[in-house]
């Protein structure tokens, strides 16, 4: 097959070509061991090498200070929706949950089972009623809670909270879901009490929930019915090996971190990601056919959502894009329309080709005003 395929899936998502090649090379026989990486014990010296490299490179790449613990857990980000309140909050404790979209709403609903979650809805409309807008942080209706939970990048809607004004970090211990934006740009970890992310976007394949937690928040006491597997204290004590981890997922992540470092680290990755999202949003903004519904200030750099105002054309777009080698552009069932997820592994070339395809499609099916 010669045609180049570009995978715009929101997760599990595309993996760099070099990493796939390396997996293929090593999958039958890992480092002269005569067995595949999937067959070695998680207690073996060989696996410890993987684990040590992974922990070291996570710390290096994200510039994680010494007073933070790295945990690699089961259960994905949804698992952490339960683990966080169970480990950190008291049963009746009030905790602010910022709701900007689909995933933060689920985090709030799950937390409500274990604490007194206070919903802060931040989704609104721009003054002209045309776009989805976010209420700025300075206007959030905060309670006097110690903790605040937010989702940095709403994968479904394609919305990103701007955290560059760090006032909120002075008021609260901030806990953030970074599932779809982790490793897309440098982060000031010290601002947060805890950040977490599931692995199937920028960290590798599914199977890991990465948790970066300030050490003083890892306490022996937690809500009584907390399953041991979700217990941060126990998992810290066992270096995330309380039970058998998803060894293959850990291995793939070591390759992803090597790839990130080889490609200049997060500063370079950020520039590349901006280039990709700028091109796509520029294509949308110059078009008379496609619409992005988000106030440009809050547009996601990793998940670009759009739709076509002529209803039947959305389906036509999906059909033709697939035939042309652009996969998984169908939007989430809640948002409908289209979504191009352009995580780190999506090359600029893929976005450029998608942009050209979109222009051609517009010229062919909506030729009232020519694109060029
Ligand atoms: C921002 C965000 N949070 C949470 C989740 C849930 O992740 P998981 O399916 O790994 O539990 C997702 C999944 O796409 C997500 O994008």
Coordinates of N, CA, C and O in Angstrom, one line a residue, residues 197-310:
X197 N -3.2 12.2 33.4 CA -3.5 12.1 32.0 C -3.6 10.6 31.6 O -2.8 9.8 32.1
X198 N -4.5 10.3 30.7 CA -4.5 8.9 30.2 C -3.5 8.9 29.1 O -3.2 9.9 28.4
X199 N -3.0 7.7 28.7 CA -1.8 7.6 27.9 C -2.1 7.5 26.4 O -1.1 7.7 25.6
X200 N -3.3 7.3 26.0 CA -3.6 7.0 24.6 C -3.6 8.2 23.6 O -4.0 8.0 22.5
X201 N -3.0 9.3 24.0 CA -2.9 10.4 23.1 C -1.4 10.8 22.9 O -0.8 10.3 22.0
X202 N -0.8 11.6 23.8 CA 0.6 11.9 23.6 C 1.6 11.1 24.3 O 2.8 11.2 24.2
X203 N 1.1 10.2 25.2 CA 2.1 9.4 26.0 C 2.4 8.0 25.4 O 3.4 7.4 25.7
X204 N 1.5 7.6 24.5 CA 1.7 6.3 23.9 C 0.4 5.6 23.5 O -0.5 6.2 22.9
X205 N 0.2 4.3 23.9 CA -1.0 3.6 23.7 C -1.8 3.6 25.0 O -1.3 4.0 26.0
X206 N -3.0 3.1 24.9 CA -3.9 3.1 26.1 C -3.2 2.1 27.2 O -2.4 1.3 26.8
X207 N -3.6 2.3 28.4 CA -3.2 1.4 29.5 C -2.4 2.0 30.7 O -2.2 1.3 31.6
X208 N -2.2 3.3 30.6 CA -1.5 4.0 31.7 C -2.3 5.3 32.1 O -2.8 6.0 31.2
X209 N -2.5 5.5 33.4 CA -3.0 6.8 33.8 C -1.7 7.4 34.5 O -1.3 6.9 35.6
X210 N -1.2 8.4 33.9 CA 0.0 9.1 34.5 C -0.5 10.1 35.6 O -1.4 10.9 35.3
X211 N 0.0 10.0 36.8 CA -0.4 10.9 37.8 C 0.9 11.6 38.4 O 1.9 10.9 38.7
X212 N 0.9 12.9 38.4 CA 2.1 13.6 38.9 C 1.6 14.4 40.2 O 0.7 15.3 40.0
X213 N 2.0 14.0 41.3 CA 1.4 14.5 42.5 C 2.4 15.0 43.5 O 3.5 14.4 43.7
X214 N 2.1 16.2 44.1 CA 3.0 16.8 45.1 C 3.1 15.8 46.3 O 2.1 15.4 46.8
X215 N 4.3 15.6 46.7 CA 4.6 14.5 47.7 C 3.7 14.7 49.0 O 3.3 13.8 49.6
X216 N 3.6 16.0 49.4 CA 2.9 16.2 50.7 C 1.4 15.9 50.6 O 0.7 15.8 51.6
X217 N 0.9 15.7 49.4 CA -0.5 15.3 49.2 C -0.8 13.8 49.2 O -1.9 13.3 49.2
X218 N 0.4 13.0 49.2 CA 0.2 11.6 49.2 C 0.2 11.2 50.7 O 1.2 11.2 51.4
X219 N -1.0 10.9 51.1 CA -1.2 10.6 52.6 C -1.7 9.2 52.8 O -2.4 8.6 51.9
X220 N -1.4 8.7 54.0 CA -1.8 7.3 54.3 C -3.3 7.2 54.4 O -3.9 6.2 54.1
X221 N -3.9 8.3 54.9 CA -5.3 8.3 55.2 C -6.1 8.6 53.8 O -5.7 9.5 53.1
X222 N -7.1 7.8 53.6 CA -8.0 8.1 52.4 C -9.3 7.6 52.8 O -9.5 7.0 53.9
X223 N -10.3 7.8 52.0 CA -11.7 7.3 52.3 C -11.6 5.8 52.5 O -10.9 5.1 51.7
X224 N -12.4 5.3 53.5 CA -12.2 3.9 53.9 C -12.4 2.9 52.8 O -11.7 1.8 52.8
X225 N -13.3 3.1 51.9 CA -13.6 2.1 50.9 C -12.7 2.3 49.6 O -13.0 1.7 48.6
X226 N -11.6 3.1 49.7 CA -10.8 3.3 48.5 C -10.2 1.9 48.1 O -9.5 1.3 48.9
X227 N -10.4 1.4 46.9 CA -9.7 0.2 46.5 C -8.2 0.3 46.6 O -7.7 1.4 46.2
X228 N -7.5 -0.7 47.0 CA -6.1 -0.6 47.2 C -5.4 -0.2 45.9 O -4.4 0.5 45.8
X229 N -5.9 -0.7 44.8 CA -5.3 -0.5 43.5 C -5.3 1.0 43.1 O -4.6 1.5 42.3
X230 N -6.3 1.8 43.7 CA -6.4 3.2 43.5 C -5.8 4.1 44.6 O -5.9 5.3 44.6
X231 N -5.1 3.4 45.5 CA -4.6 4.1 46.7 C -3.2 4.7 46.4 O -2.2 4.0 46.1
X232 N -3.2 6.0 46.3 CA -1.9 6.7 45.9 C -0.7 6.4 46.9 O 0.4 6.2 46.4
X233 N -1.1 6.3 48.2 CA 0.0 6.0 49.2 C 0.6 4.6 48.9 O 1.9 4.5 48.8
X234 N -0.2 3.6 48.7 CA 0.2 2.3 48.5 C 0.9 2.2 47.2 O 2.0 1.5 47.1
X235 N 0.4 2.8 46.1 CA 1.1 2.8 44.8 C 2.4 3.5 44.9 O 3.4 3.0 44.2
X236 N 2.5 4.5 45.6 CA 3.8 5.2 45.8 C 4.8 4.3 46.4 O 6.0 4.1 46.0
X237 N 4.4 3.6 47.5 CA 5.2 2.7 48.2 C 5.7 1.6 47.3 O 6.9 1.1 47.4
X238 N 4.9 1.1 46.4 CA 5.2 0.0 45.5 C 5.7 0.5 44.1 O 5.8 -0.3 43.2
X239 N 6.1 1.8 44.0 CA 6.6 2.3 42.7 C 5.7 2.0 41.6 O 6.1 1.5 40.5
X240 N 4.4 2.0 41.8 CA 3.3 1.8 40.8 C 3.3 0.3 40.3 O 2.7 0.0 39.3
X241 N 4.0 -0.6 41.1 CA 4.0 -2.0 40.8 C 3.3 -2.8 41.8 O 3.7 -3.9 42.2
X242 N 2.2 -2.2 42.4 CA 1.4 -3.0 43.4 C 0.9 -4.2 42.8 O 0.8 -5.3 43.4
X243 N 0.4 -4.1 41.6 CA 0.0 -5.3 40.8 C 0.7 -5.2 39.5 O 1.5 -4.3 39.2
X244 N 0.4 -6.2 38.6 CA 1.1 -6.3 37.3 C 0.7 -5.1 36.4 O -0.5 -4.9 36.2
X245 N 1.6 -4.3 36.0 CA 1.2 -3.1 35.2 C 1.0 -3.6 33.7 O 1.3 -4.7 33.4
X246 N 0.5 -2.7 32.9 CA 0.4 -2.9 31.5 C 1.8 -2.8 30.9 O 2.2 -1.7 30.4
X247 N 2.6 -3.9 30.9 CA 4.0 -3.8 30.6 C 4.3 -3.3 29.2 O 5.2 -2.5 28.9
X248 N 3.4 -3.7 28.3 CA 3.6 -3.3 26.9 C 3.4 -1.8 26.7 O 4.2 -1.1 26.0
X249 N 2.4 -1.2 27.4 CA 2.1 0.2 27.3 C 3.3 1.0 27.9 O 3.7 2.0 27.4
X250 N 3.9 0.5 29.0 CA 5.1 1.2 29.7 C 6.2 1.2 28.6 O 6.9 2.2 28.5
X251 N 6.4 0.0 28.0 CA 7.5 -0.1 27.0 C 7.3 0.9 25.9 O 8.2 1.7 25.5
X252 N 6.1 1.0 25.3 CA 5.8 1.9 24.2 C 6.1 3.4 24.7 O 6.6 4.2 23.9
X253 N 5.7 3.7 25.9 CA 5.9 5.0 26.4 C 7.4 5.4 26.5 O 7.8 6.5 26.2
X254 N 8.2 4.4 26.8 CA 9.7 4.7 26.8 C 10.1 5.1 25.4 O 10.9 6.1 25.3
X255 N 9.6 4.5 24.4 CA 10.0 4.9 23.0 C 9.4 6.3 22.7 O 10.1 7.1 22.0
X256 N 8.2 6.6 23.1 CA 7.6 7.9 22.9 C 8.5 9.0 23.5 O 8.8 10.0 22.9
X257 N 8.9 8.8 24.8 CA 9.7 9.8 25.4 C 11.0 10.0 24.8 O 11.5 11.1 24.6
X258 N 11.6 8.9 24.3 CA 12.9 9.0 23.5 C 12.7 9.8 22.3 O 13.5 10.7 21.9
X259 N 11.5 9.6 21.6 CA 11.2 10.3 20.4 C 11.0 11.8 20.7 O 11.5 12.7 19.9
X260 N 10.3 12.1 21.8 CA 10.1 13.5 22.1 C 11.5 14.2 22.4 O 11.8 15.3 21.9
X261 N 12.4 13.5 23.1 CA 13.7 14.1 23.4 C 14.5 14.3 22.2 O 15.2 15.3 22.0
X262 N 14.4 13.3 21.3 CA 15.2 13.4 20.0 C 14.7 14.5 19.1 O 15.4 15.1 18.4
X263 N 13.4 14.8 19.3 CA 12.8 15.9 18.5 C 12.8 17.2 19.2 O 12.0 18.1 18.8
X264 N 13.7 17.4 20.1 CA 13.9 18.7 20.7 C 13.2 19.1 21.9 O 13.2 20.2 22.4
X265 N 12.5 18.1 22.5 CA 11.8 18.3 23.7 C 10.5 19.2 23.6 O 10.1 19.5 22.4
X266 N 9.9 19.6 24.7 CA 8.6 20.2 24.6 C 8.5 21.6 24.0 O 7.5 22.0 23.5
X267 N 9.7 22.3 24.1 CA 9.7 23.6 23.5 C 9.5 23.5 22.0 O 8.7 24.3 21.4
X268 N 10.3 22.6 21.4 CA 10.2 22.4 19.9 C 8.8 21.9 19.5 O 8.2 22.3 18.5
X269 N 8.3 20.9 20.3 CA 7.0 20.3 20.1 C 5.9 21.3 20.1 O 5.0 21.3 19.3
X270 N 6.0 22.3 21.1 CA 5.0 23.3 21.2 C 5.0 24.2 19.9 O 3.9 24.5 19.4
X271 N 6.2 24.5 19.4 CA 6.2 25.4 18.2 C 5.6 24.6 17.0 O 4.8 25.2 16.2
X272 N 5.9 23.3 16.9 CA 5.3 22.5 15.8 C 3.8 22.4 16.0 O 3.1 22.5 15.0
X273 N 3.4 22.2 17.2 CA 1.9 22.1 17.4 C 1.2 23.4 17.1 O 0.1 23.4 16.5
X274 N 1.8 24.5 17.4 CA 1.2 25.8 17.1 C 1.1 26.0 15.6 O 0.1 26.5 15.1
X275 N 2.2 25.6 14.9 CA 2.2 25.7 13.4 C 1.0 24.9 12.8 O 0.3 25.4 11.9
X276 N 0.8 23.7 13.3 CA -0.2 22.8 12.8 C -1.6 23.4 13.1 O -2.4 23.5 12.2
X277 N -1.8 23.8 14.3 CA -3.2 24.3 14.6 C -3.5 25.7 14.0 O -4.6 25.9 13.5
X278 N -2.4 26.5 13.8 CA -2.6 27.8 13.2 C -3.1 27.6 11.7 O -4.0 28.2 11.2
X279 N -2.4 26.6 11.1 CA -2.8 26.3 9.7 C -4.2 25.9 9.5 O -5.0 26.3 8.7
X280 N -4.6 25.0 10.4 CA -6.0 24.4 10.4 C -7.0 25.5 10.7 O -8.0 25.6 10.0
X281 N -6.8 26.3 11.7 CA -7.8 27.3 12.1 C -7.8 28.4 11.0 O -8.9 28.9 10.7
X282 N -6.7 28.7 10.4 CA -6.6 29.7 9.3 C -7.5 29.2 8.1 O -8.2 29.9 7.5
X283 N -7.4 27.9 7.8 CA -8.2 27.3 6.8 C -9.6 27.4 7.1 O -10.4 27.8 6.2
X284 N -10.0 27.2 8.3 CA -11.4 27.3 8.7 C -11.9 28.7 8.7 O -13.0 29.0 8.1
X285 N -11.1 29.6 9.1 CA -11.5 31.1 9.2 C -11.6 31.7 7.8 O -12.4 32.6 7.6
X286 N -10.8 31.2 6.9 CA -10.9 31.8 5.5 C -12.0 31.2 4.7 O -12.2 31.6 3.6
X287 N -12.6 30.1 5.2 CA -13.6 29.4 4.4 C -15.0 30.0 4.6 O -15.3 30.7 5.6
X288 N -15.8 29.7 3.6 CA -17.2 30.1 3.7 C -18.1 28.9 3.9 O -19.3 29.0 3.9
X289 N -17.4 27.8 4.1 CA -18.2 26.5 4.2 C -18.0 26.0 5.7 O -19.0 25.5 6.3
X290 N -16.8 26.0 6.2 CA -16.6 25.3 7.5 C -16.7 26.3 8.6 O -16.4 27.5 8.5
X291 N -17.2 25.8 9.7 CA -17.4 26.7 10.9 C -16.7 26.0 12.1 O -16.9 24.8 12.4
X292 N -15.9 26.8 12.8 CA -15.4 26.4 14.1 C -16.2 27.2 15.2 O -16.4 28.4 15.0
X293 N -16.8 26.5 16.2 CA -17.7 27.2 17.1 C -17.1 27.8 18.3 O -17.8 28.1 19.3
X294 N -15.8 27.8 18.4 CA -15.1 28.2 19.7 C -14.5 29.6 19.5 O -13.9 29.9 18.5
X295 N -14.7 30.4 20.6 CA -14.0 31.7 20.6 C -12.5 31.5 20.4 O -11.9 30.7 21.1
X296 N -11.9 32.1 19.4 CA -10.5 31.8 19.1 C -9.6 31.9 20.3 O -8.6 31.1 20.4
X297 N -9.9 32.6 21.3 CA -9.1 32.7 22.6 C -9.0 31.4 23.3 O -8.1 31.1 24.0
X298 N -10.0 30.5 23.1 CA -10.1 29.3 23.8 C -10.0 28.0 23.0 O -10.4 26.9 23.4
X299 N -9.5 28.2 21.7 CA -9.4 27.1 20.9 C -8.3 26.1 21.3 O -7.2 26.6 21.7
X300 N -8.7 24.9 21.2 CA -7.7 23.8 21.5 C -6.6 23.8 20.4 O -6.9 23.9 19.3
X301 N -5.4 23.5 20.9 CA -4.3 23.3 19.8 C -4.2 21.8 19.4 O -3.7 21.5 18.4
X302 N -4.8 20.9 20.2 CA -4.7 19.5 19.9 C -6.0 18.9 19.2 O -5.9 17.9 18.5
X303 N -7.2 19.5 19.5 CA -8.4 18.9 19.0 C -9.2 20.1 18.3 O -9.7 20.9 18.9
X304 N -9.1 20.0 17.0 CA -9.7 21.1 16.2 C -11.1 20.6 15.7 O -11.2 19.7 14.9
X305 N -12.2 21.3 16.2 CA -13.5 20.8 15.8 C -14.1 21.8 14.8 O -13.8 23.0 14.8
X306 N -14.9 21.2 13.9 CA -15.5 22.1 12.8 C -16.7 21.4 12.3 O -16.9 20.2 12.4
X307 N -17.6 22.1 11.6 CA -18.8 21.5 11.0 C -19.0 22.3 9.7 O -18.5 23.4 9.5
X308 N -19.9 21.7 8.9 CA -20.3 22.4 7.7 C -21.8 22.8 7.9 O -22.6 22.0 8.3
X309 N -22.1 24.1 7.5 CA -23.5 24.5 7.8 C -24.6 23.8 6.9 O -25.7 23.7 7.3
X310 N -24.1 23.3 5.8 CA -25.1 22.5 4.9 C -25.0 21.1 5.4 O -24.1 20.4 5.2

